[in-house]
């Protein structure tokens, strides 16, 4: 096997759209990622995606953002407001784990802070297993820990959620409930579509675990990166702070941050047959291509001479997303892209009508609280992974956010 690195935006985009290239980044994390939607290929991937995409409808994202999420955001923020701040990593996970549980189909029966903290601990460990290829820890130790956590998740969260949905689906089949009254989540959708998929229970468990870690981990990190970039950009400039009162502009800031900080700084693919790949040349079957998304999203040929810098006013080519390749593209485009990033609104749009995305909504709320980093307790990078994420991000909420 030979390994080839691709760094240009154009070549990475072309490779991501190539259906003869197979996902290869998560081979080390099979304890979580084996046989899940993100790692499937070909017909099997198509069947699974066709079923699961039923959950991810645009009208539901809009409903969730406008009707459901504001309550979750308010409840989660309340103790941090009362305390005058807190760690943004913890806050981000509290928000996103509850959100992702609803989408994945994991019931929070107690709905207590303790239950949420347990789900956060489970989700973080699942994320560590999924992204094992970038971990600086011993892989055998991680595998043992993740297997134990997966068993806990199965027993205490997945099995009760599975049993309740099976009972509801049976009631629907008996005419006691309408299909519209069933939960709208991935687990219910998989169970309803399993005549076509024929998934065994352990496969459904792993799929739901994948959704839990992927949704919470990537969104929580995106929130931290976005706030960090905005605080650095605004500095002590009152004119810039005034612009941050506009929710549409905050959304543009969030997408600029997503461009600079994709959830995974690289994507790996392997060839399924001999082929030519732009930027890599002629390859044999089984060769690996490493797509450097970090550098591709900073390609000066696409994003201009200041591509390495945070510039929310950046002019983007019409055929390129403001977030670049942060959500992927092609067959493996992130299904939750519109939940996290919303639909990019034009300047002057009505924020009440726009779908802003969870990242922009949370960052906007933090800005309204006057969120600031603390000079005596600065953010610290996460040393447990090669991914450029934060390990802690202490914040204080100030009365005068312009100070």
Tab-separated table of C-alpha atoms in Angstrom:
chain	number	residue	atom	x	y	z
A	1	UNK	CA	0.000	0.000	0.000
A	2	UNK	CA	1.269	3.459	-0.886
A	3	UNK	CA	0.115	6.657	0.861
A	4	UNK	CA	-0.553	9.943	-0.915
A	5	UNK	CA	-1.289	13.350	0.651
A	6	UNK	CA	-3.600	15.827	-1.105
A	7	UNK	CA	-3.734	19.428	0.031
A	8	UNK	CA	-5.483	21.558	-2.606
A	9	UNK	CA	-9.168	22.399	-2.201
A	10	UNK	CA	-10.048	21.348	-5.745
A	11	UNK	CA	-8.329	17.949	-5.496
A	12	UNK	CA	-9.785	17.221	-2.052
A	13	UNK	CA	-13.291	18.121	-3.226
A	14	UNK	CA	-12.923	15.870	-6.279
A	15	UNK	CA	-11.687	12.984	-4.144
A	16	UNK	CA	-14.561	13.350	-1.672
A	17	UNK	CA	-17.011	13.069	-4.583
A	18	UNK	CA	-15.295	9.977	-6.027
A	19	UNK	CA	-17.523	6.948	-5.423
A	20	UNK	CA	-14.637	4.542	-6.002
A	21	UNK	CA	-12.810	5.844	-2.932
A	22	UNK	CA	-13.733	4.215	0.374
A	23	UNK	CA	-13.676	5.723	3.878
A	24	UNK	CA	-10.446	4.728	5.660
A	25	UNK	CA	-9.895	7.153	8.564
A	26	UNK	CA	-11.765	5.158	11.186
A	27	UNK	CA	-10.260	1.699	10.791
A	28	UNK	CA	-8.461	2.050	14.128
A	29	UNK	CA	-11.730	3.014	15.850
A	30	UNK	CA	-13.749	-0.044	14.866
A	31	UNK	CA	-14.901	-0.573	18.444
A	32	UNK	CA	-17.327	2.312	17.731
A	33	UNK	CA	-17.193	2.838	13.974
A	34	UNK	CA	-17.324	-0.639	12.443
A	35	UNK	CA	-20.312	-0.883	10.104
A	36	UNK	CA	-21.807	2.547	10.846
A	37	UNK	CA	-23.138	4.894	8.179
A	38	UNK	CA	-19.919	6.913	7.953
A	39	UNK	CA	-17.743	3.876	7.225
A	40	UNK	CA	-20.069	1.944	4.930
A	41	UNK	CA	-19.487	1.961	1.177
A	42	UNK	CA	-21.439	1.280	-1.990
A	43	UNK	CA	-24.919	-0.245	-1.960
A	44	UNK	CA	-24.918	-0.904	1.775
A	45	UNK	CA	-24.146	2.745	2.477
A	46	UNK	CA	-26.857	3.826	0.041
A	47	UNK	CA	-29.525	1.663	1.711
A	48	UNK	CA	-28.628	2.860	5.197
A	49	UNK	CA	-28.499	6.517	4.176
A	50	UNK	CA	-31.835	6.291	2.354
A	51	UNK	CA	-33.490	5.120	5.572
A	52	UNK	CA	-31.760	7.499	7.970
A	53	UNK	CA	-32.116	10.628	5.853
A	54	UNK	CA	-35.844	10.530	6.656
A	55	UNK	CA	-34.972	11.983	10.053
A	56	UNK	CA	-32.922	14.837	8.669
A	57	UNK	CA	-35.567	16.844	6.849
A	58	UNK	CA	-35.125	20.607	6.511
A	59	UNK	CA	-38.535	21.374	7.973
A	60	UNK	CA	-37.673	19.386	11.088
A	61	UNK	CA	-34.375	21.214	11.549
A	62	UNK	CA	-36.256	24.504	11.348
A	63	UNK	CA	-38.850	23.297	13.857
A	64	UNK	CA	-36.197	22.005	16.221
A	65	UNK	CA	-34.216	25.239	16.094
A	66	UNK	CA	-37.207	27.549	16.557
A	67	UNK	CA	-39.402	25.511	18.916
A	68	UNK	CA	-37.338	22.936	20.829
A	69	UNK	CA	-33.764	24.134	21.159
A	70	UNK	CA	-34.438	27.555	22.782
A	71	UNK	CA	-35.813	25.799	25.891
A	72	UNK	CA	-32.805	23.458	26.061
A	73	UNK	CA	-30.449	26.405	25.614
A	74	UNK	CA	-32.151	28.439	28.340
A	75	UNK	CA	-32.182	25.580	30.851
A	76	UNK	CA	-28.554	24.676	30.193
A	77	UNK	CA	-27.299	28.259	30.345
A	78	UNK	CA	-29.153	29.176	33.568
A	79	UNK	CA	-26.644	27.787	36.107
A	80	UNK	CA	-23.721	29.244	34.154
A	81	UNK	CA	-25.374	32.662	34.153
A	82	UNK	CA	-25.948	32.371	37.881
A	83	UNK	CA	-22.315	31.388	38.450
A	84	UNK	CA	-20.998	34.148	36.204
A	85	UNK	CA	-19.336	31.749	33.778
A	86	UNK	CA	-17.804	28.287	33.614
A	87	UNK	CA	-15.888	25.994	31.291
A	88	UNK	CA	-17.149	26.168	27.713
A	89	UNK	CA	-16.115	22.561	26.997
A	90	UNK	CA	-18.451	21.371	29.736
A	91	UNK	CA	-21.223	23.756	28.694
A	92	UNK	CA	-20.908	22.739	25.049
A	93	UNK	CA	-21.181	19.059	25.872
A	94	UNK	CA	-24.189	19.596	28.127
A	95	UNK	CA	-25.994	21.324	25.296
A	96	UNK	CA	-24.999	18.974	22.521
A	97	UNK	CA	-25.388	15.681	24.379
A	98	UNK	CA	-29.005	16.504	25.203
A	99	UNK	CA	-29.604	17.643	21.641
A	100	UNK	CA	-27.945	14.582	20.116
A	101	UNK	CA	-29.803	12.211	22.434
A	102	UNK	CA	-33.085	13.483	21.044
A	103	UNK	CA	-31.950	12.982	17.458
A	104	UNK	CA	-30.328	9.610	18.035
A	105	UNK	CA	-33.290	8.272	19.979
A	106	UNK	CA	-31.785	7.857	23.433
A	107	UNK	CA	-34.266	8.611	26.194
A	108	UNK	CA	-33.199	10.637	29.209
A	109	UNK	CA	-35.704	9.117	31.601
A	110	UNK	CA	-34.566	11.007	34.721
A	111	UNK	CA	-33.724	14.294	32.988
A	112	UNK	CA	-31.395	15.232	35.842
A	113	UNK	CA	-28.006	16.929	35.790
A	114	UNK	CA	-26.447	13.691	37.032
A	115	UNK	CA	-27.927	11.711	34.152
A	116	UNK	CA	-26.646	14.289	31.673
A	117	UNK	CA	-23.169	14.162	33.206
A	118	UNK	CA	-23.138	10.385	32.856
A	119	UNK	CA	-24.158	10.629	29.208
A	120	UNK	CA	-21.428	13.220	28.654
A	121	UNK	CA	-18.802	10.884	30.129
A	122	UNK	CA	-20.058	8.029	27.922
A	123	UNK	CA	-20.119	10.227	24.823
A	124	UNK	CA	-16.595	11.547	25.402
A	125	UNK	CA	-15.264	8.002	25.737
A	126	UNK	CA	-17.093	6.902	22.575
A	127	UNK	CA	-15.560	9.877	20.763
A	128	UNK	CA	-12.122	8.873	21.993
A	129	UNK	CA	-12.685	5.411	20.543
A	130	UNK	CA	-13.985	6.707	17.221
A	131	UNK	CA	-11.034	9.083	16.727
A	132	UNK	CA	-8.430	6.620	18.004
A	133	UNK	CA	-6.248	7.145	14.940
A	134	UNK	CA	-5.387	10.610	16.280
A	135	UNK	CA	-5.060	9.670	19.949
A	136	UNK	CA	-1.757	10.028	21.776
A	137	UNK	CA	-2.779	7.285	24.233
A	138	UNK	CA	-2.212	3.514	24.044
A	139	UNK	CA	-4.816	2.094	21.651
A	140	UNK	CA	-5.271	-1.169	23.564
A	141	UNK	CA	-6.156	0.791	26.707
A	142	UNK	CA	-8.678	2.883	24.790
A	143	UNK	CA	-10.279	-0.213	23.272
A	144	UNK	CA	-10.773	-1.770	26.707
A	145	UNK	CA	-12.243	1.422	28.140
A	146	UNK	CA	-14.561	2.010	25.195
A	147	UNK	CA	-15.819	-1.592	25.227
A	148	UNK	CA	-16.719	-1.241	28.910
A	149	UNK	CA	-18.481	2.076	28.311
A	150	UNK	CA	-20.344	0.664	25.317
A	151	UNK	CA	-21.700	-2.119	27.552
A	152	UNK	CA	-22.873	0.471	30.103
A	153	UNK	CA	-24.486	2.555	27.381
A	154	UNK	CA	-26.227	-0.531	25.988
A	155	UNK	CA	-27.629	-1.638	29.348
A	156	UNK	CA	-28.658	1.679	30.874
A	157	UNK	CA	-29.642	3.815	27.886
A	158	UNK	CA	-29.954	1.889	24.635
A	159	UNK	CA	-32.019	-1.090	25.835
A	160	UNK	CA	-34.714	0.998	27.611
A	161	UNK	CA	-34.935	3.330	24.602
A	162	UNK	CA	-35.137	0.366	22.230
A	163	UNK	CA	-37.880	-1.325	24.264
A	164	UNK	CA	-40.015	1.827	24.407
A	165	UNK	CA	-39.786	2.391	20.664
A	166	UNK	CA	-40.598	-1.216	19.835
A	167	UNK	CA	-43.699	-0.925	22.001
A	168	UNK	CA	-44.735	2.319	20.302
A	169	UNK	CA	-44.185	0.854	16.838
A	170	UNK	CA	-46.292	-2.177	17.804
A	171	UNK	CA	-49.050	0.150	19.030
A	172	UNK	CA	-48.870	2.013	15.728
A	173	UNK	CA	-49.161	-1.259	13.785
A	174	UNK	CA	-52.229	-2.138	15.872
A	175	UNK	CA	-53.864	1.170	15.006
A	176	UNK	CA	-53.564	2.562	18.534
A	177	UNK	CA	-51.179	5.346	17.452
A	178	UNK	CA	-50.650	7.213	14.212
A	179	UNK	CA	-47.190	7.197	12.620
A	180	UNK	CA	-47.010	10.949	13.250
A	181	UNK	CA	-47.130	10.224	16.998
A	182	UNK	CA	-43.970	8.101	16.910
A	183	UNK	CA	-40.662	9.655	17.999
A	184	UNK	CA	-38.824	11.286	15.133
A	185	UNK	CA	-35.289	10.040	15.674
A	186	UNK	CA	-32.678	7.737	14.167
A	187	UNK	CA	-33.474	4.730	16.378
A	188	UNK	CA	-37.185	4.764	15.519
A	189	UNK	CA	-36.395	5.255	11.842
A	190	UNK	CA	-33.966	2.318	11.810
A	191	UNK	CA	-36.511	0.053	13.501
A	192	UNK	CA	-39.248	1.117	11.074
A	193	UNK	CA	-36.964	0.511	8.087
A	194	UNK	CA	-35.251	-2.642	9.297
A	195	UNK	CA	-37.207	-4.969	7.018
A	196	UNK	CA	-35.047	-3.571	4.226
A	197	UNK	CA	-31.828	-3.164	6.226
A	198	UNK	CA	-31.950	-6.424	8.252
A	199	UNK	CA	-29.684	-5.020	10.948
A	200	UNK	CA	-28.936	-7.068	14.038
A	201	UNK	CA	-29.352	-5.432	17.426
A	202	UNK	CA	-25.619	-4.974	17.998
A	203	UNK	CA	-25.394	-3.120	14.658
A	204	UNK	CA	-28.185	-0.756	15.653
A	205	UNK	CA	-26.463	-0.174	18.998
A	206	UNK	CA	-23.220	0.823	17.279
A	207	UNK	CA	-25.073	3.108	14.847
A	208	UNK	CA	-26.757	4.965	17.704
A	209	UNK	CA	-23.468	5.189	19.621
A	210	UNK	CA	-21.900	6.672	16.504
A	211	UNK	CA	-24.588	9.358	16.289
A	212	UNK	CA	-24.183	10.172	19.970
A	213	UNK	CA	-20.449	10.772	19.776
A	214	UNK	CA	-20.327	12.363	16.322
A	215	UNK	CA	-23.075	14.900	16.959
A	216	UNK	CA	-21.997	15.949	20.446
A	217	UNK	CA	-18.221	15.904	19.930
A	218	UNK	CA	-18.059	17.875	16.688
A	219	UNK	CA	-20.683	20.466	17.646
A	220	UNK	CA	-19.205	21.137	21.088
A	221	UNK	CA	-15.767	21.691	19.557
A	222	UNK	CA	-17.206	23.907	16.805
A	223	UNK	CA	-18.815	26.181	19.414
A	224	UNK	CA	-15.518	26.613	21.273
A	225	UNK	CA	-13.512	27.339	18.134
A	226	UNK	CA	-16.085	29.862	16.901
A	227	UNK	CA	-16.194	31.822	20.160
A	228	UNK	CA	-12.391	31.817	20.382
A	229	UNK	CA	-12.051	33.222	16.856
A	230	UNK	CA	-14.723	35.867	17.428
A	231	UNK	CA	-13.232	37.093	20.720
A	232	UNK	CA	-9.808	37.391	19.116
A	233	UNK	CA	-11.254	39.164	16.051
A	234	UNK	CA	-13.378	41.641	18.006
A	235	UNK	CA	-10.716	42.476	20.598
A	236	UNK	CA	-11.326	46.006	21.883
A	237	UNK	CA	-12.878	47.273	18.652
A	238	UNK	CA	-16.299	48.715	19.518
A	239	UNK	CA	-17.362	48.807	15.854
A	240	UNK	CA	-16.699	45.083	15.492
A	241	UNK	CA	-18.574	44.331	18.706
A	242	UNK	CA	-21.554	46.303	17.408
A	243	UNK	CA	-21.684	44.081	14.314
A	244	UNK	CA	-21.979	41.033	16.590
A	245	UNK	CA	-25.445	42.214	17.637
A	246	UNK	CA	-26.583	40.929	14.226
A	247	UNK	CA	-27.444	37.220	14.358
A	248	UNK	CA	-26.902	36.796	10.596
A	249	UNK	CA	-23.377	38.178	10.931
A	250	UNK	CA	-22.717	35.800	13.856
A	251	UNK	CA	-23.782	32.936	11.597
A	252	UNK	CA	-21.241	34.063	8.991
A	253	UNK	CA	-18.615	34.155	11.757
A	254	UNK	CA	-19.539	30.593	12.726
A	255	UNK	CA	-19.100	29.360	9.160
A	256	UNK	CA	-15.759	31.133	8.814
A	257	UNK	CA	-14.618	29.374	11.979
A	258	UNK	CA	-15.885	26.025	10.685
A	259	UNK	CA	-13.772	26.582	7.575
A	260	UNK	CA	-10.658	27.146	9.663
A	261	UNK	CA	-11.444	24.358	12.146
A	262	UNK	CA	-13.142	21.381	10.459
A	263	UNK	CA	-14.280	18.680	12.900
A	264	UNK	CA	-11.592	16.409	11.489
A	265	UNK	CA	-8.512	18.114	10.075
A	266	UNK	CA	-8.121	15.301	7.555
A	267	UNK	CA	-10.090	12.606	5.726
A	268	UNK	CA	-8.639	9.298	4.572
A	269	UNK	CA	-9.830	7.280	1.609
A	270	UNK	CA	-8.631	4.008	0.074
A	271	UNK	CA	-8.905	3.014	-3.577
A	272	UNK	CA	-11.243	0.160	-4.447
A	273	UNK	CA	-9.650	-0.368	-7.873
A	274	UNK	CA	-6.729	1.018	-9.933
A	275	UNK	CA	-7.496	4.626	-10.786
A	276	UNK	CA	-6.181	8.111	-11.411
A	277	UNK	CA	-6.726	10.567	-8.561
A	278	UNK	CA	-6.057	14.268	-9.081
A	279	UNK	CA	-3.204	15.397	-6.885
A	280	UNK	CA	-1.981	11.840	-6.312
A	281	UNK	CA	-1.566	10.359	-9.808
A	282	UNK	CA	-2.028	6.721	-10.849
A	283	UNK	CA	-2.906	4.498	-7.895
A	284	UNK	CA	-3.319	0.786	-7.290
A	285	UNK	CA	-6.246	-0.823	-5.487
A	286	UNK	CA	-5.818	-0.496	-1.717
A	287	UNK	CA	-3.679	2.643	-1.813
A	288	UNK	CA	-4.493	5.295	0.783
A	289	UNK	CA	-5.172	8.944	0.087
A	290	UNK	CA	-4.973	11.418	2.948
A	291	UNK	CA	-7.025	14.545	2.283
A	292	UNK	CA	-5.634	17.468	4.268
A	293	UNK	CA	-8.879	19.347	4.947
A	294	UNK	CA	-7.114	21.821	7.222
A	295	UNK	CA	-4.892	23.030	4.375
A	296	UNK	CA	-7.573	22.619	1.681
A	297	UNK	CA	-9.887	24.961	3.595
A	298	UNK	CA	-7.026	27.492	3.665
A	299	UNK	CA	-6.220	27.230	-0.039
A	300	UNK	CA	-5.333	30.733	-1.234
A	301	UNK	CA	-6.490	29.853	-4.744
A	302	UNK	CA	-10.042	29.586	-3.401
A	303	UNK	CA	-10.187	31.693	-0.238
A	304	UNK	CA	-7.718	34.467	-1.054
A	305	UNK	CA	-4.326	35.594	0.210
A	306	UNK	CA	-5.585	35.832	3.818
A	307	UNK	CA	-6.997	32.279	3.776
A	308	UNK	CA	-5.214	31.439	7.064
A	309	UNK	CA	-6.981	34.271	8.873
A	310	UNK	CA	-10.455	34.636	10.374
A	311	UNK	CA	-12.365	37.019	8.119
A	312	UNK	CA	-16.169	36.845	8.412
A	313	UNK	CA	-16.494	39.276	5.486
A	314	UNK	CA	-14.654	36.910	3.162
A	315	UNK	CA	-15.958	36.797	-0.402
A	316	UNK	CA	-16.529	33.134	-1.285
A	317	UNK	CA	-16.741	31.767	-4.854
A	318	UNK	CA	-20.309	30.952	-5.784
A	319	UNK	CA	-19.692	27.201	-6.049
A	320	UNK	CA	-17.974	26.929	-2.642
A	321	UNK	CA	-19.595	26.722	0.796
A	322	UNK	CA	-18.636	29.350	3.386
A	323	UNK	CA	-17.528	26.478	5.633
A	324	UNK	CA	-15.433	24.936	2.854
A	325	UNK	CA	-15.166	21.162	3.236
A	326	UNK	CA	-15.822	21.182	6.989
A	327	UNK	CA	-18.960	19.040	6.629
A	328	UNK	CA	-17.564	16.893	3.845
A	329	UNK	CA	-19.164	16.667	0.428
A	330	UNK	CA	-20.558	13.927	-1.777
A	331	UNK	CA	-21.801	10.603	-0.398
A	332	UNK	CA	-20.453	11.191	3.095
A	333	UNK	CA	-21.690	14.756	3.564
A	334	UNK	CA	-22.609	15.211	7.226
A	335	UNK	CA	-26.357	14.608	7.576
A	336	UNK	CA	-26.504	17.121	10.424
A	337	UNK	CA	-24.913	19.968	8.471
A	338	UNK	CA	-28.038	22.117	8.517
A	339	UNK	CA	-28.617	21.448	12.205
A	340	UNK	CA	-25.133	22.643	13.147
A	341	UNK	CA	-24.617	25.348	10.541
A	342	UNK	CA	-28.137	26.214	9.477
A	343	UNK	CA	-28.712	27.605	6.000
A	344	UNK	CA	-26.398	30.503	5.247
A	345	UNK	CA	-28.533	33.633	5.188
A	346	UNK	CA	-27.919	36.683	3.063
A	347	UNK	CA	-26.978	39.920	4.873
A	348	UNK	CA	-30.117	41.812	5.786
A	349	UNK	CA	-32.240	38.684	6.211
A	350	UNK	CA	-34.674	38.506	9.132
A	351	UNK	CA	-32.946	36.452	11.882
A	352	UNK	CA	-36.345	35.326	13.147
A	353	UNK	CA	-37.042	33.665	9.817
A	354	UNK	CA	-33.528	32.389	9.066
A	355	UNK	CA	-32.298	28.946	10.064
A	356	UNK	CA	-29.111	29.962	11.880
A	357	UNK	CA	-27.804	26.616	13.134
A	358	UNK	CA	-26.948	25.450	16.640
A	359	UNK	CA	-23.355	26.740	16.582
A	360	UNK	CA	-24.406	30.311	15.756
A	361	UNK	CA	-27.289	30.221	18.247
A	362	UNK	CA	-25.076	29.142	21.141
A	363	UNK	CA	-22.281	31.556	20.258
A	364	UNK	CA	-24.802	34.387	19.978
A	365	UNK	CA	-26.141	33.593	23.448
A	366	UNK	CA	-22.612	33.507	24.894
A	367	UNK	CA	-21.887	36.903	23.369
A	368	UNK	CA	-25.051	38.337	24.888
A	369	UNK	CA	-23.797	37.108	28.266
A	370	UNK	CA	-20.542	38.993	27.735
A	371	UNK	CA	-18.446	35.812	27.586
A	372	UNK	CA	-14.710	36.427	28.015
A	373	UNK	CA	-11.664	34.263	28.527
A	374	UNK	CA	-9.829	34.700	31.845
A	375	UNK	CA	-6.288	36.035	31.792
A	376	UNK	CA	-5.289	34.120	34.933
A	377	UNK	CA	-6.894	30.878	33.715
A	378	UNK	CA	-6.420	30.731	29.930
A	379	UNK	CA	-7.733	27.996	27.595
A	380	UNK	CA	-5.598	24.849	27.368
A	381	UNK	CA	-5.175	22.602	24.310
A	382	UNK	CA	-6.252	18.950	24.496
A	383	UNK	CA	-3.015	16.951	24.781
A	384	UNK	CA	-4.758	13.572	24.422
A	385	UNK	CA	-5.312	13.963	20.676
A	386	UNK	CA	-3.492	15.172	17.588
A	387	UNK	CA	-6.678	16.986	16.588
A	388	UNK	CA	-6.331	20.739	17.280
A	389	UNK	CA	-9.037	20.919	19.959
A	390	UNK	CA	-9.263	22.591	23.354
A	391	UNK	CA	-9.090	20.585	26.580
A	392	UNK	CA	-10.456	23.376	28.774
A	393	UNK	CA	-11.857	26.802	27.978
A	394	UNK	CA	-12.756	28.774	31.135
A	395	UNK	CA	-15.071	31.750	30.641
A	396	UNK	CA	-16.406	34.578	32.734
A	397	UNK	CA	-19.575	36.487	31.884
A	398	UNK	CA	-19.062	40.248	32.081
A	399	UNK	CA	-21.706	42.924	32.499
A	400	UNK	CA	-20.136	45.067	29.794
A	401	UNK	CA	-19.227	42.808	26.913
A	402	UNK	CA	-17.336	45.629	25.157
A	403	UNK	CA	-14.832	45.959	28.014
